[in-house]
Amino acid sequence: MGTTFGEGRIDFSEATFGEGRIDFSEATFGEGRVYFIGATFGEGDVDFTEATFGKGGVYFRGTTFGEGDVDFSRAQFLGSANFSGLNEASAITSLYFRHCTFNHSLDLSGNRFICIPDLTNTKLTHQVSLDGLVCEFRLNEKGIPDPKDGERLCRLKEIAEANKNHEQALNFHIEEMRVKRPKLSGWLNKKIDKYFDAVSEYGRSIIKPLHWLIRSWYVFGLIYSCISIGLNPMKPWWEHFGNGFLYAAAQVVPFVAAGRESSRESINALFGKDTDTPNWLFTISLTQGLISFLLIFLIGLALRNRFRI
């Protein structure tokens, strides 16, 4: 605590620190580079609060931290700060950079944390690398996330947006929404939010809504086919199923000219030209059309997010 190092290079590379609390708080490192590359910290908290790192930069690339909190709160980084590719980063229970000052680049890429790094109230003047950064929030005994994780994820999203990393910004936004879900008011709002996440991952996934679109087409195709079989049992079964699935496909894309024509032809084939179409069938068709429209919208939203420039 409060240690002052000289102006030359400080090298703790491959060093091994024992278990228990490691205290570098209020330490002052000189203008030379500081290396913790490949160093190993045992189980316990690591404290760098209010430490000052010189213009030479500090490098924690490939460092191993044991289970515990890693705290850089209110530290000053006058040079670059490299925390990329930490070894067993998932062991870190909390990572704090709150109120830090970064006068150069910050690199957090290639890490997978089971906590949300806290970069709230930090001063950032250069690029922040977040490529490959994965953060997972934890739940308490009641299954509720830490409310502060929402603020931390919001800050990470802001940083990703400032660095034009749209994919990471979307990932952090999704996690932020999941953290904030328990705070939503009203049963309906929570259900809508939950289903939006389940069906499309908040507009990130293309495969999920496409999967549900195909499944809905299949289910409604079976419904139309079974109705046709009940009304016209003398027809071959393959005609019922062919017309049923064709009519269901027409409800998926009713805005296409071929879809409208196919809908008219297939409904005549299903129930006959001179048969009055029952109103309840239109209710089923409208239900399918609404579901299909919502799923197509989610696919378009995911495509927009995927290829956003």
CSV table of C-alpha atoms in Angstrom, one decimal:
chain,number,residue,atom,x,y,z
A,1,MET,CA,0.0,0.0,0.0
A,2,GLY,CA,1.3,3.4,-1.0
A,3,THR,CA,4.5,1.9,-2.5
A,4,THR,CA,6.5,4.1,-4.9
A,5,PHE,CA,8.4,2.4,-7.8
A,6,GLY,CA,11.2,4.0,-9.7
A,7,GLU,CA,11.2,5.3,-13.3
A,8,GLY,CA,12.5,2.2,-15.0
A,9,ARG,CA,10.7,-0.9,-16.2
A,10,ILE,CA,8.8,-2.8,-13.6
A,11,ASP,CA,8.4,-6.5,-14.4
A,12,PHE,CA,6.2,-8.9,-12.5
A,13,SER,CA,5.8,-11.2,-15.6
A,14,GLU,CA,5.3,-14.9,-14.7
A,15,ALA,CA,5.4,-14.0,-11.0
A,16,THR,CA,3.3,-16.0,-8.6
A,17,PHE,CA,1.5,-14.3,-5.7
A,18,GLY,CA,0.2,-16.4,-2.9
A,19,GLU,CA,-3.4,-16.7,-1.7
A,20,GLY,CA,-5.0,-13.9,0.3
A,21,ARG,CA,-5.4,-10.2,-0.3
A,22,ILE,CA,-2.8,-8.5,-2.6
A,23,ASP,CA,-2.5,-4.8,-1.9
A,24,PHE,CA,-1.1,-2.4,-4.5
A,25,SER,CA,-3.5,0.4,-3.4
A,26,GLU,CA,-2.2,4.0,-3.8
A,27,ALA,CA,1.0,2.6,-5.4
A,28,THR,CA,2.9,4.9,-7.8
A,29,PHE,CA,4.6,3.4,-10.8
A,30,GLY,CA,7.1,5.4,-12.8
A,31,GLU,CA,7.3,6.3,-16.5
A,32,GLY,CA,8.6,2.9,-17.5
A,33,ARG,CA,6.5,0.1,-18.6
A,34,VAL,CA,4.8,-2.2,-16.0
A,35,TYR,CA,4.4,-5.9,-16.8
A,36,PHE,CA,2.2,-8.4,-15.1
A,37,ILE,CA,2.1,-10.6,-18.2
A,38,GLY,CA,1.5,-14.2,-17.2
A,39,ALA,CA,1.5,-13.4,-13.5
A,40,THR,CA,-0.6,-15.6,-11.2
A,41,PHE,CA,-2.6,-14.2,-8.3
A,42,GLY,CA,-3.9,-16.7,-5.8
A,43,GLU,CA,-7.4,-16.9,-4.4
A,44,GLY,CA,-8.3,-13.6,-2.7
A,45,ASP,CA,-8.9,-9.9,-3.5
A,46,VAL,CA,-6.4,-7.8,-5.6
A,47,ASP,CA,-6.4,-4.1,-4.7
A,48,PHE,CA,-5.0,-1.5,-7.1
A,49,THR,CA,-7.3,1.3,-5.9
A,50,GLU,CA,-5.9,4.9,-6.4
A,51,ALA,CA,-2.8,3.4,-8.0
A,52,THR,CA,-1.0,5.5,-10.7
A,53,PHE,CA,0.6,4.0,-13.7
A,54,GLY,CA,3.0,6.0,-15.8
A,55,LYS,CA,3.1,6.8,-19.5
A,56,GLY,CA,4.9,3.6,-20.3
A,57,GLY,CA,1.7,1.6,-19.9
A,58,VAL,CA,0.7,-1.4,-17.9
A,59,TYR,CA,0.2,-4.9,-19.3
A,60,PHE,CA,-1.9,-7.6,-17.7
A,61,ARG,CA,-2.2,-9.7,-20.8
A,62,GLY,CA,-2.5,-13.4,-19.9
A,63,THR,CA,-2.6,-12.7,-16.2
A,64,THR,CA,-4.3,-15.2,-13.9
A,65,PHE,CA,-6.5,-13.9,-11.1
A,66,GLY,CA,-7.8,-16.2,-8.5
A,67,GLU,CA,-11.4,-16.2,-7.2
A,68,GLY,CA,-12.0,-12.7,-5.7
A,69,ASP,CA,-12.5,-9.1,-6.4
A,70,VAL,CA,-10.1,-7.1,-8.6
A,71,ASP,CA,-10.3,-3.4,-7.9
A,72,PHE,CA,-8.8,-0.6,-9.9
A,73,SER,CA,-11.2,2.1,-8.6
A,74,ARG,CA,-9.9,5.7,-8.9
A,75,ALA,CA,-6.7,4.5,-10.5
A,76,GLN,CA,-4.9,6.6,-13.1
A,77,PHE,CA,-3.5,5.1,-16.3
A,78,LEU,CA,-1.3,7.7,-18.0
A,79,GLY,CA,-0.3,5.2,-20.7
A,80,SER,CA,-2.0,2.3,-22.4
A,81,ALA,CA,-3.7,-0.4,-20.2
A,82,ASN,CA,-3.9,-3.9,-21.6
A,83,PHE,CA,-6.1,-6.5,-19.9
A,84,SER,CA,-6.7,-8.7,-23.0
A,85,GLY,CA,-6.8,-12.4,-22.9
A,86,LEU,CA,-6.8,-12.9,-19.1
A,87,ASN,CA,-6.3,-16.5,-18.1
A,88,GLU,CA,-9.3,-18.0,-16.4
A,89,ALA,CA,-11.0,-14.6,-16.3
A,90,SER,CA,-14.2,-16.3,-15.2
A,91,ALA,CA,-12.7,-16.7,-11.7
A,92,ILE,CA,-13.0,-13.0,-11.1
A,93,THR,CA,-16.1,-12.3,-9.0
A,94,SER,CA,-16.0,-8.5,-9.5
A,95,LEU,CA,-13.9,-6.2,-11.7
A,96,TYR,CA,-13.9,-2.5,-10.8
A,97,PHE,CA,-12.6,0.5,-12.9
A,98,ARG,CA,-15.0,3.0,-11.4
A,99,HIS,CA,-13.8,6.6,-11.4
A,100,CYS,CA,-10.6,5.6,-13.3
A,101,THR,CA,-8.8,7.9,-15.7
A,102,PHE,CA,-7.5,6.4,-18.9
A,103,ASN,CA,-5.2,8.8,-20.8
A,104,HIS,CA,-4.5,6.2,-23.5
A,105,SER,CA,-6.1,3.1,-25.0
A,106,LEU,CA,-7.8,0.4,-22.9
A,107,ASP,CA,-7.9,-3.2,-24.1
A,108,LEU,CA,-10.4,-5.7,-22.5
A,109,SER,CA,-10.7,-7.9,-25.6
A,110,GLY,CA,-10.8,-11.7,-25.5
A,111,ASN,CA,-12.2,-12.1,-22.0
A,112,ARG,CA,-15.2,-14.0,-20.6
A,113,PHE,CA,-16.3,-12.7,-17.2
A,114,ILE,CA,-19.1,-14.0,-15.0
A,115,CYS,CA,-19.4,-10.5,-13.7
A,116,ILE,CA,-20.0,-7.1,-15.3
A,117,PRO,CA,-16.8,-5.0,-15.4
A,118,ASP,CA,-17.6,-1.6,-13.8
A,119,LEU,CA,-16.5,1.2,-16.0
A,120,THR,CA,-19.0,3.7,-14.8
A,121,ASN,CA,-17.8,7.3,-14.2
A,122,THR,CA,-14.5,6.5,-16.0
A,123,LYS,CA,-12.7,9.1,-18.2
A,124,LEU,CA,-11.7,7.6,-21.6
A,125,THR,CA,-9.8,9.6,-24.1
A,126,HIS,CA,-8.7,6.9,-26.6
A,127,GLN,CA,-10.1,3.8,-28.2
A,128,VAL,CA,-11.4,0.9,-26.0
A,129,SER,CA,-11.0,-2.6,-27.5
A,130,LEU,CA,-14.0,-4.8,-26.5
A,131,ASP,CA,-13.8,-7.5,-29.3
A,132,GLY,CA,-14.6,-10.9,-28.0
A,133,LEU,CA,-15.6,-9.6,-24.5
A,134,VAL,CA,-18.4,-11.6,-23.0
A,135,CYS,CA,-20.0,-10.6,-19.7
A,136,GLU,CA,-22.5,-12.7,-17.8
A,137,PHE,CA,-24.5,-11.2,-14.9
A,138,ARG,CA,-25.1,-13.3,-11.8
A,139,LEU,CA,-28.4,-13.9,-9.9
A,140,ASN,CA,-28.8,-13.7,-6.2
A,141,GLU,CA,-30.6,-16.3,-4.0
A,142,LYS,CA,-34.0,-15.0,-5.2
A,143,GLY,CA,-33.0,-15.3,-8.9
A,144,ILE,CA,-32.8,-11.5,-9.3
A,145,PRO,CA,-29.7,-9.8,-10.9
A,146,ASP,CA,-27.8,-7.0,-9.2
A,147,PRO,CA,-29.6,-3.7,-10.2
A,148,LYS,CA,-26.2,-2.0,-10.6
A,149,ASP,CA,-25.3,-4.4,-13.4
A,150,GLY,CA,-27.8,-2.5,-15.5
A,151,GLU,CA,-25.8,0.7,-15.1
A,152,ARG,CA,-22.6,-1.1,-15.8
A,153,LEU,CA,-23.9,-2.7,-19.0
A,154,CYS,CA,-25.3,0.6,-20.1
A,155,ARG,CA,-21.8,2.1,-19.7
A,156,LEU,CA,-20.3,-0.7,-21.7
A,157,LYS,CA,-22.9,-0.2,-24.4
A,158,GLU,CA,-22.1,3.5,-24.6
A,159,ILE,CA,-18.4,2.7,-25.0
A,160,ALA,CA,-19.0,0.1,-27.7
A,161,GLU,CA,-21.2,2.6,-29.6
A,162,ALA,CA,-18.5,5.3,-29.3
A,163,ASN,CA,-16.0,2.9,-30.8
A,164,LYS,CA,-18.5,2.0,-33.6
A,165,ASN,CA,-18.7,-1.6,-32.4
A,166,HIS,CA,-22.3,-2.2,-33.2
A,167,GLU,CA,-22.4,-5.9,-32.5
A,168,GLN,CA,-20.9,-5.5,-29.1
A,169,ALA,CA,-23.2,-2.6,-28.3
A,170,LEU,CA,-26.2,-4.8,-29.2
A,171,ASN,CA,-24.9,-7.6,-27.0
A,172,PHE,CA,-24.6,-5.3,-24.1
A,173,HIS,CA,-28.0,-3.8,-24.7
A,174,ILE,CA,-29.6,-7.3,-24.7
A,175,GLU,CA,-27.9,-8.1,-21.3
A,176,GLU,CA,-29.0,-4.7,-20.0
A,177,MET,CA,-32.6,-5.4,-20.9
A,178,ARG,CA,-32.4,-8.8,-19.2
A,179,VAL,CA,-31.1,-7.3,-16.0
A,180,LYS,CA,-33.8,-4.6,-16.0
A,181,ARG,CA,-36.7,-7.0,-16.8
A,182,PRO,CA,-37.6,-7.7,-13.1
A,183,LYS,CA,-38.0,-3.9,-12.6
A,184,LEU,CA,-40.6,-3.6,-15.4
A,185,SER,CA,-44.0,-2.5,-14.2
A,186,GLY,CA,-46.9,-4.6,-15.1
A,187,TRP,CA,-47.4,-8.3,-15.8
A,188,LEU,CA,-48.0,-7.7,-19.5
A,189,ASN,CA,-44.8,-5.7,-20.0
A,190,LYS,CA,-42.7,-8.4,-18.4
A,191,LYS,CA,-44.3,-11.1,-20.6
A,192,ILE,CA,-43.8,-9.1,-23.8
A,193,ASP,CA,-40.2,-8.5,-22.9
A,194,LYS,CA,-39.7,-12.2,-22.0
A,195,TYR,CA,-41.2,-13.4,-25.3
A,196,PHE,CA,-39.3,-10.8,-27.3
A,197,ASP,CA,-36.1,-12.2,-25.8
A,198,ALA,CA,-37.1,-15.8,-26.3
A,199,VAL,CA,-38.2,-15.4,-30.0
A,200,SER,CA,-35.5,-13.1,-31.3
A,201,GLU,CA,-33.0,-12.3,-28.5
A,202,TYR,CA,-34.1,-8.6,-28.7
A,203,GLY,CA,-33.7,-8.4,-32.4
A,204,ARG,CA,-30.3,-10.1,-32.6
A,205,SER,CA,-31.1,-13.6,-33.8
A,206,ILE,CA,-32.2,-14.3,-37.4
A,207,ILE,CA,-32.5,-18.1,-36.9
A,208,LYS,CA,-34.9,-18.0,-34.0
A,209,PRO,CA,-37.8,-16.0,-35.6
A,210,LEU,CA,-37.1,-17.9,-38.9
A,211,HIS,CA,-37.5,-21.2,-37.0
A,212,TRP,CA,-40.8,-20.1,-35.4
A,213,LEU,CA,-42.0,-18.8,-38.8
A,214,ILE,CA,-41.4,-22.2,-40.4
A,215,ARG,CA,-43.0,-24.0,-37.4
A,216,SER,CA,-46.1,-21.7,-37.5
A,217,TRP,CA,-46.5,-22.4,-41.3
A,218,TYR,CA,-46.3,-26.2,-40.6
A,219,VAL,CA,-48.8,-26.1,-37.7
A,220,PHE,CA,-51.3,-23.9,-39.6
A,221,GLY,CA,-50.8,-26.0,-42.7
A,222,LEU,CA,-51.8,-29.1,-40.7
A,223,ILE,CA,-54.9,-27.3,-39.4
A,224,TYR,CA,-56.1,-26.3,-42.9
A,225,SER,CA,-55.4,-29.8,-44.2
A,226,CYS,CA,-57.4,-31.4,-41.4
A,227,ILE,CA,-60.3,-29.0,-41.9
A,228,SER,CA,-60.4,-29.9,-45.6
A,229,ILE,CA,-60.3,-33.6,-44.9
A,230,GLY,CA,-63.3,-33.2,-42.6
A,231,LEU,CA,-65.3,-31.3,-45.3
A,232,ASN,CA,-64.2,-33.4,-48.3
A,233,PRO,CA,-63.2,-36.9,-47.1
A,234,MET,CA,-63.5,-38.4,-50.6
A,235,LYS,CA,-60.4,-36.5,-51.9
A,236,PRO,CA,-57.0,-38.1,-51.8
A,237,TRP,CA,-55.1,-37.2,-48.7
A,238,TRP,CA,-52.1,-35.7,-50.5
A,239,GLU,CA,-54.4,-33.2,-52.2
A,240,HIS,CA,-55.7,-32.0,-48.8
A,241,PHE,CA,-52.2,-31.6,-47.4
A,242,GLY,CA,-50.8,-30.0,-50.6
A,243,ASN,CA,-53.6,-27.4,-50.7
A,244,GLY,CA,-53.4,-26.9,-46.9
A,245,PHE,CA,-49.7,-26.1,-46.8
A,246,LEU,CA,-50.0,-24.0,-50.0
A,247,TYR,CA,-52.8,-21.9,-48.4
A,248,ALA,CA,-50.7,-21.6,-45.2
A,249,ALA,CA,-47.7,-20.4,-47.2
A,250,ALA,CA,-49.9,-17.8,-48.9
A,251,GLN,CA,-50.8,-16.4,-45.5
A,252,VAL,CA,-47.1,-16.0,-44.7
A,253,VAL,CA,-46.5,-13.6,-47.7
A,254,PRO,CA,-50.0,-12.1,-48.5
A,255,PHE,CA,-48.4,-8.9,-49.7
A,256,VAL,CA,-46.8,-10.7,-52.7
A,257,ALA,CA,-49.0,-10.8,-55.8
A,258,ALA,CA,-48.4,-14.6,-56.3
A,259,GLY,CA,-49.3,-15.1,-52.7
A,260,ARG,CA,-52.7,-13.5,-53.1
A,261,GLU,CA,-53.4,-15.5,-56.2
A,262,SER,CA,-52.2,-18.7,-54.6
A,263,SER,CA,-54.5,-18.0,-51.6
A,264,ARG,CA,-57.6,-17.7,-53.8
A,265,GLU,CA,-56.8,-20.9,-55.8
A,266,SER,CA,-55.8,-23.0,-52.7
A,267,ILE,CA,-58.9,-22.0,-50.7
A,268,ASN,CA,-61.1,-23.0,-53.7
A,269,ALA,CA,-59.3,-26.3,-53.9
A,270,LEU,CA,-59.7,-26.8,-50.1
A,271,PHE,CA,-63.4,-26.1,-49.8
A,272,GLY,CA,-64.7,-26.0,-53.4
A,273,LYS,CA,-65.6,-23.0,-55.6
A,274,ASP,CA,-69.3,-22.9,-54.7
A,275,THR,CA,-68.8,-23.4,-50.9
A,276,ASP,CA,-69.2,-20.4,-48.6
A,277,THR,CA,-66.0,-20.0,-46.7
A,278,PRO,CA,-66.8,-20.0,-42.9
A,279,ASN,CA,-65.9,-16.9,-40.9
A,280,TRP,CA,-64.0,-18.9,-38.4
A,281,LEU,CA,-61.6,-19.9,-41.1
A,282,PHE,CA,-60.8,-16.3,-41.8
A,283,THR,CA,-60.2,-15.9,-38.1
A,284,ILE,CA,-57.6,-18.6,-38.2
A,285,SER,CA,-56.1,-17.1,-41.3
A,286,LEU,CA,-55.9,-13.7,-39.8
A,287,THR,CA,-54.2,-15.1,-36.7
A,288,GLN,CA,-51.6,-16.8,-38.8
A,289,GLY,CA,-51.1,-13.7,-40.9
A,290,LEU,CA,-50.5,-11.6,-37.7
A,291,ILE,CA,-48.1,-14.1,-36.3
A,292,SER,CA,-46.2,-14.3,-39.6
A,293,PHE,CA,-46.0,-10.5,-39.9
A,294,LEU,CA,-44.5,-10.2,-36.4
A,295,LEU,CA,-42.0,-12.9,-37.1
A,296,ILE,CA,-41.0,-11.4,-40.5
A,297,PHE,CA,-40.6,-8.1,-38.8
A,298,LEU,CA,-38.2,-9.7,-36.3
A,299,ILE,CA,-36.2,-11.3,-39.1
A,300,GLY,CA,-35.9,-7.9,-40.8
A,301,LEU,CA,-34.9,-6.3,-37.5
A,302,ALA,CA,-32.2,-8.9,-37.0
A,303,LEU,CA,-30.9,-8.4,-40.5
A,304,ARG,CA,-30.8,-4.6,-39.9
A,305,ASN,CA,-28.9,-5.1,-36.7
A,306,ARG,CA,-26.5,-7.6,-38.3
A,307,PHE,CA,-25.6,-5.5,-41.3
A,308,ARG,CA,-25.8,-2.1,-39.7
A,309,ILE,CA,-23.0,0.2,-40.9
